[in-house]
Short mmCIF file of C-alpha atoms in Angstrom, two decimals:
data_model
loop_
_atom_site.label_atom_id
_atom_site.label_comp_id
_atom_site.label_asym_id
_atom_site.label_seq_id
_atom_site.Cartn_x
_atom_site.Cartn_y
_atom_site.Cartn_z
CA UNK A 1362 -11.53 -50.27 28.62
CA UNK A 1363 -14.05 -52.04 30.97
CA UNK A 1364 -16.83 -50.29 32.28
CA UNK A 1365 -20.18 -51.48 34.88
CA UNK A 1366 -22.53 -48.75 34.41
CA UNK A 1367 -25.19 -49.13 37.18
CA UNK A 1368 -29.04 -48.28 37.42
CA UNK A 1369 -28.44 -47.80 34.01
CA UNK A 1370 -31.81 -46.52 32.32
CA UNK A 1371 -31.79 -46.99 28.77
CA UNK A 1372 -33.20 -44.81 25.67
CA UNK A 1373 -33.29 -46.74 22.35
CA UNK A 1374 -36.79 -47.43 20.99
CA UNK A 1375 -35.50 -50.54 19.06
CA UNK A 1376 -34.27 -51.77 21.66
CA UNK A 1377 -35.26 -54.79 24.04
CA UNK A 1378 -34.43 -52.38 26.60
CA UNK A 1379 -35.37 -49.53 26.26
CA UNK A 1380 -36.91 -47.39 29.26
CA UNK A 1381 -35.80 -50.20 31.20
CA UNK A 1382 -32.78 -49.92 33.76
CA UNK A 1383 -29.99 -52.42 34.07
CA UNK A 1384 -26.79 -52.29 34.51
CA UNK A 1385 -24.55 -52.33 31.18
CA UNK A 1386 -21.01 -54.05 31.23
CA UNK A 1387 -18.34 -52.72 28.97
CA UNK A 1388 -15.51 -54.85 27.83
CA UNK A 1389 -12.99 -53.65 25.30
CA UNK A 1390 -15.57 -51.33 23.69
CA UNK A 1391 -18.34 -54.00 23.44
CA UNK A 1392 -21.44 -53.85 25.03
CA UNK A 1393 -20.83 -57.19 26.32
CA UNK A 1394 -24.15 -57.82 29.24
CA UNK A 1395 -26.76 -55.69 29.89
CA UNK A 1396 -29.16 -57.50 32.83
CA UNK A 1397 -29.26 -56.67 36.79
CA UNK A 1398 -27.21 -56.63 39.53
CA UNK A 1399 -24.47 -57.37 37.29
CA UNK A 1400 -21.49 -58.39 39.48
CA UNK A 1401 -18.05 -55.74 39.21
CA UNK A 1402 -14.96 -57.47 38.80
CA UNK A 1403 -11.53 -56.54 40.17
CA UNK A 1404 -10.57 -54.85 36.08
CA UNK A 1405 -13.64 -52.93 35.38
CA UNK A 1406 -14.44 -49.74 37.24
CA UNK A 1407 -17.76 -49.15 38.05
CA UNK A 1408 -20.00 -45.73 37.00
CA UNK A 1409 -22.80 -44.97 39.49
CA UNK A 1410 -24.35 -41.46 38.92
CA UNK A 1411 -27.56 -40.03 39.55
CA UNK A 1412 -30.32 -41.03 37.86
CA UNK A 1413 -28.24 -42.47 35.15
CA UNK A 1414 -29.79 -42.47 31.29
CA UNK A 1415 -27.66 -44.31 28.50
CA UNK A 1416 -29.33 -43.64 24.96
CA UNK A 1417 -27.11 -44.77 21.31
CA UNK A 1418 -24.60 -41.75 20.81
CA UNK A 1419 -25.94 -38.26 20.14
CA UNK A 1420 -24.49 -37.36 15.98
CA UNK A 1421 -24.78 -33.08 15.63
CA UNK A 1422 -24.11 -32.42 11.87
CA UNK A 1423 -23.15 -28.91 11.61
CA UNK A 1424 -20.58 -27.98 13.94
CA UNK A 1425 -17.49 -25.10 13.02
CA UNK A 1426 -14.10 -25.03 15.53
CA UNK A 1427 -11.48 -22.53 13.78
CA UNK A 1428 -8.76 -24.67 13.18
CA UNK A 1429 -6.85 -24.18 10.80
CA UNK A 1430 -6.82 -20.60 11.07
CA UNK A 1431 -8.67 -19.83 13.37
CA UNK A 1432 -7.26 -21.64 16.60
CA UNK A 1433 -8.39 -18.70 18.89
CA UNK A 1434 -12.45 -19.32 18.71
CA UNK A 1435 -11.73 -23.17 19.29
CA UNK A 1436 -8.98 -25.70 18.50
CA UNK A 1437 -9.52 -29.43 17.64
CA UNK A 1438 -9.15 -30.82 20.85
CA UNK A 1439 -11.08 -28.58 23.27
CA UNK A 1440 -13.63 -29.13 20.58
CA UNK A 1441 -13.97 -32.71 21.30
CA UNK A 1442 -13.89 -32.39 24.61
CA UNK A 1443 -16.43 -30.12 24.71
CA UNK A 1444 -18.14 -31.79 22.62
CA UNK A 1445 -17.43 -35.53 24.56
CA UNK A 1446 -19.27 -33.98 27.93
CA UNK A 1447 -22.05 -32.51 26.28
CA UNK A 1448 -22.86 -35.56 25.28
CA UNK A 1449 -22.07 -35.49 21.64
CA UNK A 1450 -20.54 -39.26 19.90
CA UNK A 1451 -20.10 -38.37 16.55
CA UNK A 1452 -19.74 -34.35 15.06
CA UNK A 1453 -19.71 -33.29 10.75
CA UNK A 1454 -17.62 -30.54 10.68
CA UNK A 1455 -18.18 -27.64 7.88
CA UNK A 1456 -15.98 -25.89 5.87
CA UNK A 1457 -15.13 -22.44 7.92
CA UNK A 1458 -11.41 -22.77 8.31
CA UNK A 1459 -8.54 -21.36 6.86
CA UNK A 1460 -6.99 -22.93 4.68
CA UNK A 1461 -11.61 -23.92 2.99
CA UNK A 1462 -11.76 -27.94 3.85
CA UNK A 1463 -11.52 -28.24 0.11
CA UNK A 1464 -9.27 -30.49 -0.49
CA UNK A 1465 -7.91 -34.71 0.32
CA UNK A 1466 -4.85 -32.99 2.73
CA UNK A 1467 -7.11 -30.90 3.39
CA UNK A 1468 -9.56 -33.80 4.87
CA UNK A 1469 -6.74 -35.61 5.73
CA UNK A 1470 -5.08 -32.65 8.38
CA UNK A 1471 -9.07 -33.06 10.15
CA UNK A 1472 -8.64 -36.75 9.81
CA UNK A 1473 -5.03 -36.96 12.05
CA UNK A 1474 -6.19 -34.15 14.03
CA UNK A 1475 -9.40 -36.04 15.54
CA UNK A 1476 -7.49 -39.32 15.81
CA UNK A 1477 -7.93 -41.76 19.18
CA UNK A 1478 -10.73 -38.91 20.74
CA UNK A 1479 -13.88 -40.41 22.05
CA UNK A 1480 -15.63 -37.88 19.64
CA UNK A 1481 -15.67 -39.13 15.99
CA UNK A 1482 -15.07 -35.90 13.63
CA UNK A 1483 -16.25 -36.84 10.69
CA UNK A 1484 -15.24 -33.27 7.87
CA UNK A 1485 -17.82 -32.11 5.94
CA UNK A 1486 -15.55 -30.86 1.69
CA UNK A 1487 -16.87 -27.91 0.85
CA UNK A 1488 -18.77 -28.02 -2.29
CA UNK A 1489 -16.79 -25.83 -4.16
CA UNK A 1490 -13.30 -24.63 -4.36
CA UNK A 1491 -12.20 -21.94 -1.42
CA UNK A 1492 -15.55 -21.95 -0.68
CA UNK A 1493 -16.08 -19.60 -4.01
CA UNK A 1494 -19.29 -20.85 -5.54
CA UNK A 1495 -17.18 -20.79 -8.89
CA UNK A 1496 -15.78 -24.33 -9.56
CA UNK A 1497 -16.96 -28.42 -8.49
CA UNK A 1498 -13.94 -28.65 -4.80
CA UNK A 1499 -11.97 -32.55 -5.41
CA UNK A 1500 -15.50 -34.44 -4.27
CA UNK A 1501 -14.41 -37.85 -5.28
CA UNK A 1502 -10.80 -37.25 -4.04
CA UNK A 1503 -12.32 -36.27 -0.42
CA UNK A 1504 -14.74 -38.75 0.06
CA UNK A 1505 -12.23 -41.09 -0.41
CA UNK A 1506 -10.48 -39.60 2.35
CA UNK A 1507 -12.89 -39.45 5.10
CA UNK A 1508 -15.32 -36.54 3.57
CA UNK A 1509 -19.27 -37.30 4.21
CA UNK A 1510 -20.65 -35.02 2.64
CA UNK A 1511 -20.03 -31.76 0.41
CA UNK A 1512 -21.27 -27.56 1.21
CA UNK A 1513 -20.27 -24.02 1.18
CA UNK A 1514 -20.74 -22.99 4.87
CA UNK A 1515 -23.08 -20.49 5.20
CA UNK A 1516 -23.20 -19.60 1.47
CA UNK A 1517 -26.00 -20.19 -1.47
CA UNK A 1518 -24.80 -21.62 -4.63
CA UNK A 1519 -25.72 -18.86 -6.52
CA UNK A 1520 -25.22 -20.42 -9.93
CA UNK A 1521 -27.70 -23.39 -11.09
CA UNK A 1522 -26.09 -25.01 -13.24
CA UNK A 1523 -23.00 -25.09 -10.74
CA UNK A 1524 -25.33 -27.65 -7.98
CA UNK A 1525 -27.14 -29.35 -11.44
CA UNK A 1526 -23.56 -30.96 -11.96
CA UNK A 1527 -22.50 -30.93 -8.22
CA UNK A 1528 -25.99 -33.61 -7.88
CA UNK A 1529 -25.48 -35.56 -10.86
CA UNK A 1530 -21.79 -35.82 -10.95
CA UNK A 1531 -21.98 -37.19 -6.68
CA UNK A 1532 -24.08 -39.83 -8.08
CA UNK A 1533 -21.18 -41.09 -9.38
CA UNK A 1534 -20.14 -41.48 -5.49
CA UNK A 1535 -23.48 -41.37 -3.49
CA UNK A 1536 -21.83 -38.32 -2.16
CA UNK A 1537 -24.23 -36.07 0.13
CA UNK A 1538 -24.85 -32.76 -1.03
CA UNK A 1539 -25.01 -29.44 0.99
CA UNK A 1540 -27.10 -26.25 -0.08
CA UNK A 1541 -27.30 -23.01 2.35
CA UNK A 1542 -31.08 -22.23 1.81
CA UNK A 1543 -31.01 -18.52 0.96
CA UNK A 1544 -31.22 -16.08 -1.83
CA UNK A 1545 -27.95 -13.13 -1.70
CA UNK A 1546 -29.96 -11.58 -3.79
CA UNK A 1547 -33.30 -11.25 -1.41
CA UNK A 1548 -32.00 -11.36 1.58
CA UNK A 1549 -29.04 -8.73 0.50
CA UNK A 1550 -27.94 -6.76 3.51
CA UNK A 1551 -30.40 -8.12 5.95
CA UNK A 1552 -29.51 -9.30 9.23
CA UNK A 1553 -32.17 -9.91 11.08
CA UNK A 1554 -35.64 -11.60 10.48
CA UNK A 1555 -37.48 -8.98 8.19
CA UNK A 1556 -40.78 -8.73 10.35
CA UNK A 1557 -42.15 -6.23 12.54
CA UNK A 1558 -39.31 -6.39 14.88
CA UNK A 1559 -36.47 -5.21 12.39
CA UNK A 1560 -38.65 -2.52 11.89
CA UNK A 1561 -39.16 -1.88 15.80
CA UNK A 1562 -35.32 -2.20 16.03
CA UNK A 1563 -33.82 -0.61 12.56
CA UNK A 1564 -31.88 -3.71 11.87
CA UNK A 1565 -31.74 -3.98 8.27
CA UNK A 1566 -33.99 -7.80 7.43
CA UNK A 1567 -34.27 -10.88 5.50
CA UNK A 1568 -37.28 -11.89 4.12
CA UNK A 1569 -38.18 -15.67 4.82
CA UNK A 1570 -38.23 -15.39 0.91
CA UNK A 1571 -35.12 -15.71 0.64
CA UNK A 1572 -34.85 -18.93 2.00
CA UNK A 1573 -38.30 -20.21 0.91
CA UNK A 1574 -36.83 -19.15 -3.32
CA UNK A 1575 -33.51 -21.28 -2.81
CA UNK A 1576 -35.31 -24.56 -1.43
CA UNK A 1577 -37.34 -24.04 -4.33
CA UNK A 1578 -34.60 -23.53 -6.83
CA UNK A 1579 -32.29 -26.41 -5.95
CA UNK A 1580 -35.85 -28.88 -4.95
CA UNK A 1581 -36.49 -28.23 -8.82
CA UNK A 1582 -32.70 -28.58 -9.77
CA UNK A 1583 -33.04 -32.15 -7.46
CA UNK A 1584 -36.21 -33.23 -9.39
CA UNK A 1585 -34.37 -32.68 -12.38
CA UNK A 1586 -30.97 -34.34 -11.54
CA UNK A 1587 -31.57 -37.49 -8.96
CA UNK A 1588 -28.78 -37.67 -6.82
CA UNK A 1589 -29.18 -36.46 -2.96
CA UNK A 1590 -29.90 -33.37 -1.41
CA UNK A 1591 -29.35 -32.73 2.12
CA UNK A 1592 -30.70 -28.79 3.57
CA UNK A 1593 -29.29 -27.43 6.82
CA UNK A 1594 -30.77 -25.28 9.46
CA UNK A 1595 -34.18 -24.77 7.56
CA UNK A 1596 -36.02 -21.50 9.80
CA UNK A 1597 -39.66 -20.96 8.24
CA UNK A 1598 -43.28 -22.20 8.06
CA UNK A 1599 -43.11 -22.07 4.41
CA UNK A 1600 -39.41 -24.03 4.06
CA UNK A 1601 -41.48 -27.35 5.99
CA UNK A 1602 -44.44 -27.47 3.28
CA UNK A 1603 -41.47 -27.25 0.45
CA UNK A 1604 -40.05 -29.78 1.75
CA UNK A 1605 -42.54 -32.25 2.60
CA UNK A 1606 -44.71 -31.40 -0.63
CA UNK A 1607 -40.75 -32.67 -2.08
CA UNK A 1608 -40.95 -35.61 -0.59
CA UNK A 1609 -44.40 -36.82 -0.68
CA UNK A 1610 -42.92 -36.46 -4.67
CA UNK A 1611 -39.86 -39.29 -3.33
CA UNK A 1612 -37.18 -36.97 -3.81
CA UNK A 1613 -34.02 -38.35 -1.90
CA UNK A 1614 -33.73 -34.98 -0.03
CA UNK A 1615 -32.88 -34.33 4.40
CA UNK A 1616 -33.45 -31.39 5.83
CA UNK A 1617 -32.28 -30.66 9.39
CA UNK A 1618 -33.47 -27.33 11.46
CA UNK A 1619 -31.38 -25.53 14.72
CA UNK A 1620 -31.60 -26.00 18.42
CA UNK A 1621 -31.97 -21.72 18.92
CA UNK A 1622 -34.52 -21.39 15.51
CA UNK A 1623 -36.78 -23.95 17.30
CA UNK A 1624 -37.49 -22.40 20.90
CA UNK A 1625 -36.21 -18.61 20.01
CA UNK A 1626 -38.36 -15.92 18.79
CA UNK A 1627 -36.85 -12.55 16.79
CA UNK A 1628 -38.27 -10.48 20.03
CA UNK A 1629 -34.79 -11.60 21.60
CA UNK A 1630 -33.68 -9.01 18.91
CA UNK A 1631 -34.39 -6.06 21.50
CA UNK A 1632 -31.53 -6.66 23.75
CA UNK A 1633 -29.20 -6.46 21.00
CA UNK A 1634 -27.48 -9.01 22.40
CA UNK A 1635 -24.97 -9.68 19.75
CA UNK A 1636 -25.61 -13.97 19.76
CA UNK A 1637 -29.03 -13.52 18.69
CA UNK A 1638 -27.71 -12.75 15.46
CA UNK A 1639 -27.84 -16.09 13.42
CA UNK A 1640 -27.43 -16.82 9.75
CA UNK A 1641 -30.69 -17.63 8.80
CA UNK A 1642 -32.34 -15.43 11.44
CA UNK A 1643 -34.81 -16.00 14.19
CA UNK A 1644 -38.05 -15.73 12.96
CA UNK A 1645 -41.14 -15.51 14.30
CA UNK A 1646 -43.09 -18.01 16.39
CA UNK A 1647 -45.74 -18.38 13.81
CA UNK A 1648 -42.63 -20.39 11.96
CA UNK A 1649 -41.52 -22.41 15.40
CA UNK A 1650 -44.50 -23.99 15.79
CA UNK A 1651 -44.25 -25.16 11.94
CA UNK A 1652 -40.92 -26.51 11.84
CA UNK A 1653 -41.90 -28.40 15.46
CA UNK A 1654 -44.88 -29.59 13.57
CA UNK A 1655 -42.59 -30.41 10.91
CA UNK A 1656 -40.30 -32.77 13.21
CA UNK A 1657 -43.26 -34.08 14.64
CA UNK A 1658 -44.83 -35.13 10.61
CA UNK A 1659 -40.86 -36.52 10.12
CA UNK A 1660 -40.37 -33.67 7.51
CA UNK A 1661 -37.23 -32.39 9.15
CA UNK A 1662 -35.01 -35.20 9.54
CA UNK A 1663 -32.54 -33.89 12.53
CA UNK A 1664 -31.66 -30.65 14.97
CA UNK A 1665 -28.39 -29.38 15.31
CA UNK A 1666 -26.86 -27.82 17.42
CA UNK A 1667 -25.52 -24.98 14.24
CA UNK A 1668 -22.35 -24.73 17.10
CA UNK A 1669 -20.28 -21.56 15.57
CA UNK A 1670 -17.53 -20.37 18.03
CA UNK A 1671 -16.96 -16.67 18.03
CA UNK A 1672 -13.84 -14.77 19.03
CA UNK A 1673 -14.79 -11.72 20.96
CA UNK A 1674 -13.50 -9.22 19.25
CA UNK A 1675 -15.89 -10.21 16.42
CA UNK A 1676 -19.14 -10.44 18.83
CA UNK A 1677 -18.38 -7.57 21.86
CA UNK A 1678 -19.47 -5.14 19.10
CA UNK A 1679 -22.42 -2.93 17.26
CA UNK A 1680 -25.04 -5.20 15.80
CA UNK A 1681 -24.38 -4.37 12.46
CA UNK A 1682 -20.68 -5.18 12.42
CA UNK A 1683 -20.92 -8.07 14.78
CA UNK A 1684 -20.05 -11.14 12.54
CA UNK A 1685 -23.15 -14.42 12.74
CA UNK A 1686 -23.22 -17.09 15.31
CA UNK A 1687 -23.56 -18.95 18.25
CA UNK A 1688 -22.40 -21.61 19.97
CA UNK A 1689 -24.58 -24.88 21.45
CA UNK A 1690 -22.75 -28.39 21.71
CA UNK A 1691 -22.51 -27.60 25.72
CA UNK A 1692 -26.58 -26.22 25.19
CA UNK A 1693 -28.24 -28.33 23.14
CA UNK A 1694 -29.55 -31.53 24.83
CA UNK A 1695 -30.75 -29.03 27.61
CA UNK A 1696 -32.75 -26.98 25.91
CA UNK A 1697 -34.60 -28.51 23.38
CA UNK A 1698 -35.02 -30.91 26.89
CA UNK A 1699 -36.45 -28.07 28.30
CA UNK A 1700 -39.16 -28.12 25.49
CA UNK A 1701 -39.74 -31.92 23.70
CA UNK A 1702 -40.50 -35.34 24.76
CA UNK A 1703 -37.35 -37.30 25.92
CA UNK A 1704 -37.95 -40.15 23.49
CA UNK A 1705 -38.70 -37.61 20.33
CA UNK A 1706 -34.71 -35.65 21.34
CA UNK A 1707 -32.79 -38.76 21.24
CA UNK A 1708 -34.20 -39.68 18.08
CA UNK A 1709 -34.00 -35.94 17.23
CA UNK A 1710 -30.07 -36.25 18.13
CA UNK A 1711 -29.32 -40.25 16.63
CA UNK A 1712 -31.13 -39.87 13.08
CA UNK A 1713 -28.70 -38.28 11.06
CA UNK A 1714 -26.31 -40.38 11.54
CA UNK A 1715 -28.20 -43.21 8.72
CA UNK A 1716 -29.07 -39.83 6.06
CA UNK A 1717 -25.51 -39.11 6.34
CA UNK A 1718 -24.49 -42.94 6.31
CA UNK A 1719 -22.31 -43.31 9.97
CA UNK A 1720 -22.94 -46.39 12.11
CA UNK A 1721 -25.60 -47.07 14.38
CA UNK A 1722 -25.33 -49.39 16.84
CA UNK A 1723 -28.45 -50.15 19.32
CA UNK A 1724 -27.71 -50.37 23.01
CA UNK A 1725 -27.79 -54.02 22.89
CA UNK A 1726 -25.25 -57.45 24.20
CA UNK A 1727 -22.29 -57.62 21.82
CA UNK A 1728 -23.42 -54.12 19.57
CA UNK A 1729 -20.06 -51.45 19.70
CA UNK A 1730 -20.56 -48.94 22.69
CA UNK A 1731 -21.44 -45.69 21.70
CA UNK A 1732 -23.35 -43.89 24.51
CA UNK A 1733 -23.99 -41.09 25.05
CA UNK A 1734 -24.89 -40.10 29.28
CA UNK A 1735 -27.08 -37.68 30.97
CA UNK A 1736 -30.09 -37.11 33.45
CA UNK A 1737 -33.41 -35.84 32.02
CA UNK A 1738 -34.36 -34.06 35.02
CA UNK A 1739 -33.75 -31.15 37.49
CA UNK A 1740 -34.73 -27.62 35.86
CA UNK A 1741 -32.40 -24.47 35.57
CA UNK A 1742 -31.22 -21.72 34.06
CA UNK A 1743 -27.75 -22.41 31.49
CA UNK A 1744 -25.07 -19.82 32.45
CA UNK A 1745 -22.05 -18.84 31.28
CA UNK A 1746 -19.59 -20.80 33.40
CA UNK A 1747 -21.71 -23.66 31.63
CA UNK A 1748 -19.85 -23.01 29.02
CA UNK A 1749 -17.38 -25.48 28.10
CA UNK A 1750 -15.92 -23.66 24.31
CA UNK A 1751 -13.31 -21.42 24.29
CA UNK A 1752 -15.87 -19.06 23.09
CA UNK A 1753 -18.64 -17.60 25.04
CA UNK A 1754 -21.07 -16.50 22.58
CA UNK A 1755 -24.15 -19.03 23.57
CA UNK A 1756 -27.96 -17.50 22.28
CA UNK A 1757 -28.93 -19.71 25.69
CA UNK A 1758 -27.19 -17.66 28.36
CA UNK A 1759 -30.16 -17.09 31.07
CA UNK A 1760 -32.47 -19.23 29.46
CA UNK A 1761 -34.21 -22.22 31.73
CA UNK A 1762 -32.75 -25.29 30.56
CA UNK A 1763 -33.74 -29.17 31.76
CA UNK A 1764 -31.33 -32.00 32.12
CA UNK A 1765 -27.67 -32.13 33.16
CA UNK A 1766 -25.33 -34.53 30.43
CA UNK A 1767 -22.56 -36.74 32.05
CA UNK A 1768 -20.78 -37.31 29.16
CA UNK A 1769 -19.75 -40.20 26.58
CA UNK A 1770 -18.10 -43.42 26.68
CA UNK A 1771 -17.26 -44.28 22.70
CA UNK A 1772 -14.42 -45.54 20.94
CA UNK A 1773 -13.08 -47.36 24.11
CA UNK A 1774 -12.86 -44.11 25.87
CA UNK A 1775 -14.45 -42.45 29.16
CA UNK A 1776 -14.69 -39.30 29.11
CA UNK A 1777 -16.84 -37.08 32.11
CA UNK A 1778 -17.94 -33.48 32.46
#
């Protein structure tokens, strides 16, 4: 693949071309030349797009598709196409399938289904067998097969000794352990944030304490065992404080939050729209402010879409009976771009590669081309016809957004929306 990107503004603070508008020549998947007025040769395809901006390829650390087992929600093939057209060159796929990704064979299946696509799929193996929270799964074997981390998706490890053993065992092969932050004994049958809105709407609440208590416990365990712990999708002000204190102690802990937890509050629940039924639940403006401060200070390492397609039979029902989850790949950049500075967004969408030990190529001559293509300008409303996923459960439908994603140039392939 030989491509010449014309008049592209580079957004990469580590690059000598940061914020410069240049031509970028990619030959056989490698950036061979960056400069002004590069001449096009016959064997090269020239790409010219309005207000084209280019950054390192974006990485989403928490994505669900459906295959195997729930193909009606999203297949791997369509999901990867959605990711590419949403600007992501790599995604970490959660063990949220049937069967659960808890063996080297199941990791191999995902790898084979995603082979030769522009977007690289990195499986997250289940921490416990069948994600039942009883026995550790085949962590080492899964890592050898390609798994980049281990966690039970949206399922807290209730047995602290099991998490202790996992943190100790994973150190033998530098494994990254994920622990979903919710104490189920506190959360009970709650489904939304326990605050004024839950009372007004008559919905059972999940207090912030459920998240914070679990994080406190996990950080105590990490301090005892050592190792590496990642806490996905935090949502409360106190959670930010707890992780900040743990990092100050020198613990190897990282965390993420979601685009919807950064931009939407539990006020959205007044419509009883089930796309707002997410886990953890949407919190308050006070929590959003704390999350934003956590990003500014570097406590929060990355932002994820937490893309979770759900078929209409599980969403177009009463709020109590609806399943959790919202899709988010398509809206991730444009929603963030409405609220945050561009350099900060690119950092949040790429820094996770370092934590998950993935290749993170700079935008320089000689680097492998792993690029996200986008236009950061132009405000609009996110509509249902912007949805590319098989499922349509988007919490951002009808919300103001900014910018437009063109696609990706990665793995020697160009995918444009």
